Structures are given as structure tokens and as C-alpha cells.
Coordinates of N, CA and C in Angstrom, one line a residue:
A1 N 97.1 125.2 150.8 CA 96.4 126.3 149.5 C 97.3 126.1 148.4
R2 N 97.2 126.4 147.2 CA 97.8 126.2 146.0 C 98.5 127.4 145.8
P3 N 99.6 127.5 145.2 CA 100.3 128.9 145.2 C 99.5 129.4 143.8
P4 N 99.4 131.1 143.9 CA 98.7 131.4 142.6 C 99.9 131.4 141.6
V5 N 99.3 131.1 140.6 CA 99.9 130.8 139.1 C 100.2 132.1 138.5
S6 N 101.3 132.3 138.2 CA 101.7 133.6 137.6 C 102.0 133.6 135.7
L7 N 101.0 134.7 135.3 CA 100.9 134.4 133.7 C 101.8 135.9 133.4
D8 N 102.7 136.1 134.1 CA 103.7 136.9 133.6 C 104.4 136.8 132.1
H9 N 104.6 135.5 132.0 CA 105.3 135.0 130.7 C 104.3 135.3 129.3
L10 N 103.2 135.5 129.8 CA 102.4 136.0 128.7 C 102.2 137.5 128.4
A11 N 102.8 138.2 129.3 CA 102.1 139.8 129.4 C 103.2 140.3 127.8
H12 N 103.6 139.9 127.4 CA 104.6 140.7 126.5 C 103.7 140.2 125.0
L13 N 102.6 139.2 125.2 CA 102.4 139.1 124.0 C 100.9 139.4 123.4
E14 N 100.9 140.0 122.3 CA 100.0 140.8 121.6 C 98.6 140.0 121.2
Y15 N 97.6 139.9 121.9 CA 96.4 139.3 121.3 C 95.4 140.1 120.4
V16 N 94.8 139.6 119.4 CA 94.1 140.5 118.3 C 92.8 139.9 118.0
A17 N 91.8 140.2 117.9 CA 90.4 139.6 117.5 C 90.4 140.4 115.8
P18 N 89.5 139.4 115.1 CA 89.2 139.9 113.6 C 89.1 141.4 113.8
G19 N 89.5 142.0 112.9 CA 89.0 143.3 112.6 C 89.7 144.3 113.6
A20 N 90.7 144.2 114.6 CA 91.5 144.8 115.2 C 92.6 145.4 114.3
T21 N 92.9 146.8 114.9 CA 93.9 147.4 114.1 C 95.3 146.9 114.8
I22 N 96.2 146.5 113.9 CA 97.5 146.0 114.3 C 98.8 147.3 114.3
R23 N 99.5 147.6 115.3 CA 100.5 148.7 115.2 C 101.7 148.0 114.2
T24 N 102.3 149.1 113.4 CA 103.3 148.7 112.4 C 104.3 149.8 112.3
Q25 N 105.4 149.2 111.8 CA 106.5 150.0 111.3 C 106.9 150.4 110.2
P26 N 107.7 151.4 109.8 CA 107.6 151.7 108.6 C 108.1 150.7 107.5
G27 N 107.5 150.4 106.4 CA 108.1 149.4 105.4 C 107.9 147.8 105.8
F28 N 106.7 148.1 106.8 CA 106.4 146.3 107.1 C 105.7 145.5 106.0
V29 N 106.0 144.5 106.1 CA 105.5 143.3 105.2 C 104.4 142.5 105.7
R30 N 102.9 142.1 105.4 CA 102.1 141.7 105.5 C 102.2 140.7 105.3
G31 N 101.7 139.9 106.8 CA 101.8 138.0 106.7 C 100.5 137.4 106.4
H32 N 100.2 136.6 107.1 CA 99.2 135.4 107.0 C 98.3 136.2 108.2
G33 N 97.0 136.0 108.1 CA 96.0 136.4 109.1 C 95.9 137.9 109.2
T34 N 96.3 138.7 108.3 CA 96.3 140.0 108.1 C 95.7 140.5 106.6
M35 N 95.3 142.1 106.6 CA 95.0 142.4 105.5 C 95.0 143.7 105.5
L36 N 95.4 144.7 104.6 CA 95.2 145.8 104.4 C 94.0 146.7 104.3
T37 N 93.8 147.5 105.0 CA 92.4 148.4 104.7 C 92.6 149.6 103.6
D38 N 91.8 150.1 102.9 CA 91.9 151.2 102.0 C 92.8 152.4 102.6
D39 N 92.7 152.8 103.7 CA 93.3 153.7 104.3 C 94.8 153.3 104.6
G40 N 95.1 152.0 104.3 CA 96.9 151.7 104.7 C 96.6 151.1 106.1
K41 N 95.7 150.8 106.9 CA 95.8 150.4 108.2 C 95.9 148.6 108.1
L42 N 97.1 148.0 109.0 CA 97.0 146.6 109.0 C 95.9 146.0 110.2
I43 N 95.0 145.2 109.4 CA 94.1 144.4 110.4 C 93.9 143.3 110.4
A44 N 93.8 142.4 111.6 CA 93.8 140.9 112.0 C 92.6 140.3 111.0
T45 N 92.7 139.3 110.4 CA 91.5 138.9 110.0 C 91.1 137.4 110.6
V46 N 91.9 137.1 111.4 CA 91.4 136.0 112.5 C 92.1 136.4 114.0
A47 N 91.3 135.7 114.8 CA 91.7 135.7 116.3 C 93.1 134.8 116.6
G48 N 94.0 135.9 117.3 CA 95.3 135.3 117.3 C 96.2 136.3 118.3
I49 N 97.7 135.7 118.1 CA 98.7 136.3 118.7 C 99.6 136.7 117.4
V50 N 99.7 138.2 117.9 CA 100.5 138.9 116.4 C 102.1 138.7 116.7
E51 N 102.6 138.1 115.9 CA 104.4 137.9 115.7 C 105.0 138.8 114.4
R52 N 106.0 139.1 114.7 CA 106.6 140.2 114.2 C 108.3 139.3 113.8
V53 N 108.7 139.1 112.7 CA 110.1 138.7 112.4 C 110.3 139.7 111.3
N54 N 111.6 140.5 111.8 CA 112.2 141.6 111.1 C 111.0 142.2 110.7
K55 N 110.7 142.5 109.4 CA 109.7 143.5 109.2 C 107.9 142.8 108.7
L56 N 108.1 141.5 108.9 CA 107.0 140.6 108.6 C 105.9 140.5 109.7
V57 N 104.9 140.9 109.7 CA 103.5 140.8 110.5 C 102.9 139.8 110.3
V58 N 102.8 138.9 111.3 CA 101.6 137.5 111.0 C 100.9 137.6 112.1
V59 N 99.6 137.2 112.0 CA 98.7 136.8 113.3 C 98.5 135.3 113.3
R60 N 99.0 134.3 114.1 CA 99.0 133.1 114.3 C 97.6 132.5 114.9
P61 N 96.9 132.1 114.5 CA 95.3 131.7 114.9 C 95.4 131.1 116.0
I62 N 94.8 131.3 117.0 CA 94.9 130.7 118.6 C 94.3 129.2 118.2
N63 N 93.2 129.0 117.5 CA 92.5 127.8 117.2 C 93.1 127.2 115.9
S64 N 94.3 126.4 115.9 CA 94.3 126.3 114.1 C 94.7 124.7 114.3
R65 N 94.6 124.2 112.9 CA 95.0 122.8 112.9 C 96.4 122.7 112.8
Y66 N 96.9 121.0 113.2 CA 98.2 120.8 113.5 C 98.6 120.9 112.1
S67 N 100.1 121.3 112.0 CA 100.7 122.0 110.5 C 101.9 120.8 110.5
P68 N 102.1 119.6 110.1 CA 102.7 118.5 110.1 C 104.6 118.8 109.6
E69 N 105.8 118.8 110.4 CA 106.9 118.7 109.9 C 107.9 117.5 109.7
I70 N 108.3 117.2 108.8 CA 109.2 115.9 108.7 C 110.1 115.9 110.1
G71 N 109.7 114.6 111.1 CA 110.4 114.1 111.7 C 109.5 114.1 113.0
D72 N 108.2 114.8 113.2 CA 107.2 115.0 114.3 C 106.9 113.7 114.3
V73 N 106.9 113.2 115.6 CA 105.9 111.9 116.2 C 104.5 112.6 116.5
V74 N 103.7 111.5 115.8 CA 102.2 111.6 115.8 C 101.7 110.8 116.3
V75 N 100.3 110.7 117.0 CA 99.3 109.6 117.3 C 98.0 110.2 116.3
G76 N 97.8 108.7 115.5 CA 96.5 109.2 114.8 C 95.4 108.0 114.8
R77 N 94.3 108.2 114.7 CA 93.5 107.2 114.5 C 93.1 106.6 113.1
V78 N 93.5 105.2 112.7 CA 93.5 104.8 111.2 C 91.9 104.9 110.9
L79 N 91.6 105.4 110.0 CA 90.0 105.8 109.3 C 89.8 104.7 108.6
E80 N 90.9 104.1 107.7 CA 90.4 102.9 106.7 C 91.7 102.6 106.0
I81 N 91.5 101.2 105.3 CA 92.7 100.5 105.1 C 92.1 100.5 103.6
A82 N 93.2 101.1 102.6 CA 93.1 101.2 101.2 C 94.4 100.3 100.6
S83 N 94.7 100.4 99.1 CA 95.4 99.8 98.7 C 97.0 100.1 99.1
K84 N 97.2 99.1 99.9 CA 98.9 99.0 100.3 C 98.9 100.3 101.3
R85 N 97.9 100.9 101.9 CA 98.2 101.9 103.0 C 96.7 102.2 103.9
W86 N 97.2 102.4 105.0 CA 96.4 102.7 105.8 C 96.2 104.5 105.8
R87 N 94.9 105.1 106.1 CA 94.8 106.7 106.0 C 94.6 106.7 107.6
L88 N 95.2 107.8 108.0 CA 95.1 108.3 109.6 C 94.7 109.7 109.7
D89 N 93.8 109.9 110.5 CA 93.6 111.1 110.9 C 94.5 111.7 112.0
I90 N 95.7 112.7 111.7 CA 96.4 113.1 112.8 C 96.0 114.5 113.1
N91 N 94.7 114.8 113.0 CA 94.3 116.4 113.1 C 94.8 117.6 112.7
S92 N 95.1 117.1 111.1 CA 95.7 118.0 110.4 C 94.8 118.7 109.3
R93 N 95.3 119.4 108.3 CA 94.5 119.8 107.3 C 93.8 118.7 106.7
Q94 N 94.3 117.8 106.6 CA 94.4 116.2 105.5 C 94.8 115.1 106.1
H95 N 94.3 114.2 106.0 CA 94.5 112.8 106.4 C 96.2 112.5 106.1
A96 N 96.9 111.4 106.9 CA 98.0 110.9 106.6 C 98.1 109.8 105.8
S97 N 99.1 109.3 105.0 CA 99.2 107.7 104.7 C 100.1 107.0 105.3
L98 N 100.1 106.0 105.6 CA 101.1 105.1 106.2 C 101.1 103.6 105.3
L99 N 102.1 103.8 104.4 CA 102.3 102.5 103.5 C 102.6 101.6 104.1
L100 N 102.3 100.3 103.5 CA 102.6 98.9 104.1 C 103.9 98.6 104.0
S101 N 104.6 99.4 103.3 CA 105.9 99.1 103.1 C 106.9 100.2 104.2
A102 N 106.1 100.9 105.0 CA 106.8 101.8 106.0 C 106.5 101.5 107.2
V103 N 105.9 100.2 107.5 CA 105.8 99.1 108.5 C 106.5 98.1 108.7
N104 N 106.9 98.2 110.0 CA 107.6 97.1 110.4 C 106.7 95.7 110.6
L105 N 107.1 94.6 109.8 CA 106.5 93.3 109.9 C 106.4 92.7 111.2
P106 N 105.5 91.8 111.7 CA 105.6 91.2 112.7 C 106.8 90.7 112.8
G107 N 107.9 90.5 114.3 CA 108.9 89.6 114.1 C 110.1 90.5 113.3
G108 N 109.9 91.7 113.3 CA 110.9 92.7 112.6 C 111.5 92.2 111.5
V109 N 110.7 91.4 110.5 CA 111.4 90.6 109.3 C 111.4 91.9 108.2
Q110 N 112.9 91.9 107.9 CA 112.9 92.5 106.5 C 112.6 92.1 105.2
R111 N 111.5 92.2 104.5 CA 111.5 91.4 103.3 C 110.5 92.3 102.4
R112 N 110.2 92.0 101.1 CA 109.4 92.5 100.2 C 107.9 92.0 100.6
R113 N 107.3 93.3 100.4 CA 105.9 92.9 100.8 C 104.8 92.0 99.7
T114 N 104.0 91.3 100.4 CA 103.6 90.3 99.5 C 101.9 90.7 99.2
A115 N 101.3 89.7 98.6 CA 99.8 90.2 98.4 C 99.6 89.4 99.7
A116 N 99.9 88.7 100.4 CA 99.7 87.8 101.5 C 99.6 89.1 102.9
D117 N 100.7 89.8 102.7 CA 101.1 90.8 103.7 C 99.9 91.6 103.4
E118 N 99.3 92.1 102.0 CA 98.7 93.1 101.8 C 97.1 92.7 102.2
L119 N 96.8 91.5 102.3 CA 95.5 90.8 102.8 C 95.6 91.1 104.1
A120 N 96.6 90.6 104.7 CA 96.6 90.6 106.4 C 97.0 91.9 107.2
M121 N 96.5 93.0 106.6 CA 96.8 94.6 106.6 C 96.1 94.9 108.2
A122 N 94.8 94.3 108.0 CA 93.8 94.7 108.8 C 94.3 94.0 110.5
S123 N 95.3 93.0 110.4 CA 95.9 92.3 111.5 C 96.7 92.9 112.1
L124 N 97.3 94.2 111.3 CA 98.6 95.1 111.8 C 97.8 96.4 112.4
F125 N 97.0 97.4 111.7 CA 96.2 98.1 112.3 C 95.0 98.1 111.7
S126 N 93.8 98.1 112.3 CA 92.2 98.5 111.8 C 91.7 99.5 112.4
P127 N 90.6 99.6 111.2 CA 90.0 101.3 111.7 C 89.6 101.4 113.2
G128 N 89.5 102.5 113.6 CA 89.8 102.8 114.8 C 91.0 103.1 115.9
D129 N 91.6 102.1 115.6 CA 92.7 101.7 116.4 C 93.6 103.2 116.2
L130 N 94.5 103.6 117.6 CA 95.7 104.6 117.5 C 97.0 104.3 117.3
V131 N 97.6 104.7 116.5 CA 98.6 104.2 116.0 C 100.0 106.0 116.2
S132 N 101.1 105.1 116.9 CA 102.2 106.4 117.1 C 102.9 106.0 115.7
A133 N 103.4 107.1 114.8 CA 104.3 107.0 113.6 C 105.0 108.6 113.9
E134 N 106.2 108.4 112.7 CA 106.9 109.8 112.7 C 106.7 110.3 111.2
V135 N 106.4 111.4 110.9 CA 106.2 112.1 109.7 C 107.7 111.9 109.0
Q136 N 107.5 111.3 107.6 CA 108.8 110.7 107.0 C 108.7 111.7 105.9
E137 N 107.5 112.3 105.2 CA 107.7 113.1 104.0 C 106.6 113.8 104.1
L138 N 106.4 115.0 103.4 CA 105.6 115.9 103.1 C 105.8 116.3 101.4
R139 N 104.9 115.7 100.7 CA 104.9 115.6 99.2 C 103.7 116.9 98.6
H140 N 104.9 117.6 98.3 CA 104.4 119.1 97.6 C 103.4 119.0 96.4
D141 N 103.5 118.0 95.7 CA 102.6 117.9 94.3 C 100.8 118.0 94.8
G142 N 100.7 117.0 96.0 CA 99.3 116.8 96.5 C 99.4 117.4 98.1
G143 N 100.1 117.6 98.6 CA 100.2 117.5 100.0 C 100.3 116.7 100.8
A144 N 100.4 115.5 100.3 CA 100.3 114.3 101.2 C 101.4 114.5 102.3
I145 N 100.9 113.7 103.6 CA 101.6 113.7 104.5 C 101.6 111.9 104.6
M146 N 103.1 112.0 104.5 CA 103.5 110.4 104.6 C 104.3 110.0 106.0
L147 N 103.7 109.0 106.5 CA 104.3 108.4 108.0 C 105.1 107.2 107.6
H148 N 105.4 106.7 108.7 CA 106.5 105.4 108.7 C 106.5 104.9 110.3
T149 N 106.4 103.7 110.7 CA 106.8 103.1 111.9 C 107.9 102.2 111.8
R150 N 108.7 102.4 111.2 CA 110.0 101.4 111.1 C 111.1 101.5 112.3
S151 N 110.5 101.6 113.5 CA 111.1 101.7 114.4 C 110.5 101.3 115.6
L152 N 110.7 100.6 116.4 CA 110.4 99.5 117.9 C 109.6 100.8 118.6
K153 N 109.8 101.8 118.7 CA 109.2 102.9 119.6 C 108.1 103.5 118.7
Y154 N 107.3 103.2 117.7 CA 106.3 103.7 116.8 C 105.4 102.5 116.8
G155 N 104.2 102.3 116.6 CA 103.2 101.2 116.3 C 102.1 101.4 116.7
A156 N 101.3 100.4 117.0 CA 100.0 100.2 117.3 C 99.8 100.8 119.0
L157 N 98.9 101.5 119.3 CA 98.4 102.1 120.7 C 97.5 101.3 121.3
G158 N 96.5 100.7 120.5 CA 95.5 99.8 120.6 C 94.3 100.9 120.3
R159 N 93.3 100.4 120.9 CA 91.9 100.9 120.7 C 91.6 101.8 121.7
P160 N 91.4 103.1 122.1 CA 91.2 103.9 123.2 C 89.8 103.7 123.6
P161 N 89.7 103.9 124.9 CA 88.4 104.1 125.5 C 87.7 105.1 125.1
P162 N 86.4 105.4 125.2 CA 85.5 106.3 124.9 C 86.0 107.5 125.3
A163 N 85.6 108.5 124.8 CA 86.5 109.9 124.8 C 85.6 110.4 126.3
A164 N 86.3 111.3 126.9 CA 85.4 111.9 127.5 C 84.9 113.4 127.5
E165 N 83.8 113.6 128.3 CA 83.1 114.7 127.8 C 83.7 115.9 127.5
G166 N 83.6 116.6 126.4 CA 84.1 117.5 125.8 C 85.8 117.4 124.9
E167 N 85.8 116.4 125.1 CA 87.2 115.9 124.2 C 87.0 115.1 122.9
E168 N 85.7 115.4 122.2 CA 85.7 114.9 120.9 C 85.7 115.7 120.0
D169 N 85.7 115.3 118.7 CA 86.1 116.3 117.7 C 84.8 116.8 116.8
G170 N 83.8 116.0 117.4 CA 82.5 116.8 116.9 C 81.5 115.6 115.9
E171 N 82.4 114.6 115.9 CA 81.8 113.1 115.4 C 81.9 112.2 116.2
G172 N 82.0 112.3 117.2 CA 82.1 111.4 118.2 C 83.2 110.6 118.7
E173 N 84.6 111.3 117.6 CA 85.7 110.6 117.9 C 86.9 111.4 118.8
P174 N 87.5 110.7 119.7 CA 88.6 111.9 120.3 C 89.5 112.6 119.2
K175 N 90.1 113.6 119.8 CA 91.1 114.1 119.0 C 92.4 113.5 119.2
P176 N 93.1 113.1 117.7 CA 94.3 112.4 118.1 C 95.0 114.0 118.4
R177 N 96.4 113.8 118.9 CA 97.3 114.7 119.7 C 98.4 114.6 119.0
E178 N 99.4 115.8 118.9 CA 100.7 115.6 118.4 C 101.7 115.4 119.7
V179 N 102.4 114.5 119.5 CA 103.6 114.3 121.0 C 104.8 114.7 120.5
G180 N 105.0 115.1 119.4 CA 106.4 115.6 119.2 C 106.6 117.1 119.6
R181 N 107.9 117.4 119.0 CA 107.8 119.0 119.0 C 107.6 119.7 120.2
G182 N 108.1 119.2 121.4 CA 108.0 120.2 122.6 C 106.9 119.5 123.4
G183 N 106.2 118.3 122.9 CA 105.4 117.5 123.5 C 104.1 118.0 123.9
G184 N 103.7 119.3 123.3 CA 102.8 119.8 123.3 C 101.7 119.1 122.4
G185 N 100.3 119.2 123.1 CA 98.7 118.9 122.3 C 98.5 119.6 121.2
V186 N 97.7 119.3 120.3 CA 97.4 120.0 119.1 C 95.5 120.7 119.7

């Protein structure tokens, strides 16, 4: 028989539903996932876990999209090939871009990318392929997520088998998973 699983490490977490009143200290600062009522009470606007940092009170949603950070290793699905870039779904608020110049060419050759390289982009990654990459840059002007695969540990993972039941994103595609930052999925 299996030993019982202990959930004691979760006992200190404060879970709230939308509309629940959150206990506060004098001088608190309202953060994401909260709002003040007319009578000065702090209530949750999302279902999640209450987090307190000094005087800041935030409700972190239980079910949220992945928020990339520079250096994260992600697995994304190629959606399309555009002008000198691939667009990838990394299960974030927006799609990521992988520039042709941010990819190792076959054989590890370091040279300028040519028009012939651009025409042969589909031979590297084609729509539907899974790609392992690292978040290289987060552009604040339009919020673009820039990836790179300039290391032998990143690159094509191939085309995945059909998703198991219940593991789809609503469009019949398996959900991409984050594999960096502690190895947890999104």
C-alpha cells in the first residue's frame, strides 16, 4: 500500500475566491488581484493564493499564463514562419519570436544569414514542431518575447504525438510546457 501524502506544507497558504475579504494590516498597499470596497475592505478579484511582501498584498491567480523571464528554458510549438523568424506558442500571454539569426545553422557554421538560409527555414523548424529555446530578451516597447537556440542543448524536439485526452489547449493542440525555473510545468 502507498503511504499517505502529507499536505502540511500547504497549510500556511491562504486561498481566496473572487469577492472574498482579505485580512490586512494598517498601512497595507493593494496589489494585483485585489480591489478596495467603498467601506475600505480589501477583496480578491481572482481565485488564488494571497501573498504578502512587506505591506504589499497580492492575489496570485491559481490558473494563469506563463510569464517569461530572461534565461528561462521553454518548449514552444512553431505556429508559422514569417520574414526571417519563426513564431512560437510558449503558453504565454503572447507568442514568442525566434529570429533566423538566433539559431545555429546545420553543422554549427557561424556566418551571415543569406537569402538561401531564409528560403530553407522550413527545413530547420516547420509549423507544428516543438522547439526547445531560451528566453533571450523581453522587449518593453511591444512586449515581444525573443528566443534563441544558439547552444547545442536547444533546438528541434520533433513533432509530438497526438495529445492525451484532457491535455489540449482548446484548439486540439497539446499545451507547451515551461521546463526552466525549477522544472515545473505551466
